[in-house]
Amino acid sequence: PAPRFLPFVQPDKNSVRGSLIVDVKFRPNEADLRRVDVKFDSCRLVVPKSPVDVTFPLGPIGPTGWLRTGFIDDTMRITRGHKGSVFILQRPPQGKSNV
């Protein structure tokens, strides 16, 4: 599984910071080597400095989809999702991590 960390902020004077962590399983698509098939297994909502730390299992029939890489190099990857979303991912500098 590949967890994805999605930080969020409520933009006002009483800001709430937290993370939504999505647990995803994926496998290469045999017919298109630039594509991976994905299945979303669970979501976890975490709000630091609060009692909120909740995991929502998505069950055996969790949402599914695919991602197809259109461009990739040593620093960036551009991928399109099955619903038309475009993801532009930049690799962090060596030795740094966003997690």
XYZ file of C-alpha atoms in Angstrom:
99
model
C 0.000 0.000 0.000
C 1.095 3.559 -0.704
C -0.262 6.100 1.789
C -0.752 9.620 0.421
C -0.562 12.553 2.844
C -2.858 15.472 2.033
C -2.368 18.378 4.466
C -5.302 20.753 4.885
C -5.807 24.142 6.480
C -9.011 26.023 7.220
C -8.049 29.594 6.173
C -9.371 31.900 8.909
C -8.193 33.307 12.247
C -9.179 30.063 14.037
C -7.225 27.859 11.638
C -7.376 24.090 12.029
C -4.469 22.113 10.629
C -4.522 18.416 9.952
C -3.889 15.633 7.478
C -5.984 13.259 5.430
C -3.984 10.096 4.769
C -5.285 7.882 1.960
C -4.130 4.245 1.837
C -3.982 3.057 -1.782
C -2.991 -0.273 -3.327
C -1.817 -0.264 -6.918
C -0.546 -2.616 -9.617
C 0.801 -2.104 -13.136
C -1.745 -2.412 -15.921
C -0.754 -5.267 -18.243
C -2.200 -3.654 -21.396
C -0.693 -0.157 -20.874
C 2.708 -0.023 -19.142
C 2.346 3.728 -18.440
C -0.790 3.065 -16.396
C -1.366 1.702 -12.878
C -4.689 0.427 -11.532
C -5.502 1.701 -8.030
C -7.827 0.708 -5.182
C -8.477 3.002 -2.226
C -8.446 0.955 1.006
C -8.886 3.508 3.803
C -8.720 7.153 4.821
C -7.303 8.494 8.090
C -8.101 11.966 9.438
C -5.573 13.386 11.919
C -5.831 16.781 13.647
C -2.740 17.446 15.806
C -3.245 18.760 19.351
C -6.753 17.271 19.387
C -8.310 13.856 20.016
C -9.149 13.539 16.299
C -7.349 10.544 14.789
C -9.925 8.478 12.926
C -9.480 5.802 10.251
C -12.309 5.068 7.835
C -11.923 1.649 6.180
C -13.359 1.651 2.669
C -13.972 -2.088 2.655
C -13.309 -4.776 0.059
C -15.202 -2.813 -2.586
C -13.382 0.491 -1.980
C -13.242 2.946 -4.875
C -11.054 1.954 -7.824
C -9.534 3.805 -10.752
C -6.309 4.255 -12.682
C -3.457 6.706 -13.173
C -1.542 7.111 -16.455
C 1.857 8.792 -16.570
C 2.212 11.241 -19.460
C 5.646 12.650 -18.539
C 8.386 11.633 -16.130
C 11.981 12.682 -15.470
C 14.323 12.821 -12.457
C 12.462 15.731 -10.834
C 8.838 15.635 -11.998
C 5.973 13.342 -13.004
C 2.730 14.385 -14.720
C -0.111 11.893 -14.437
C -3.779 11.885 -15.493
C -6.440 10.065 -13.464
C -9.387 8.053 -14.772
C -11.759 10.981 -14.110
C -9.577 13.491 -15.986
C -7.699 14.938 -13.002
C -4.101 15.969 -13.689
C -1.446 15.430 -11.000
C 1.883 17.271 -11.203
C 4.294 15.757 -8.693
C 7.714 17.164 -7.892
C 10.385 15.058 -6.189
C 11.697 16.711 -2.989
C 15.411 17.561 -2.963
C 17.693 14.673 -1.937
C 17.594 14.100 1.831
C 14.346 16.046 2.397
C 10.890 14.579 2.876
C 7.390 16.023 3.205
C 6.268 13.194 5.481
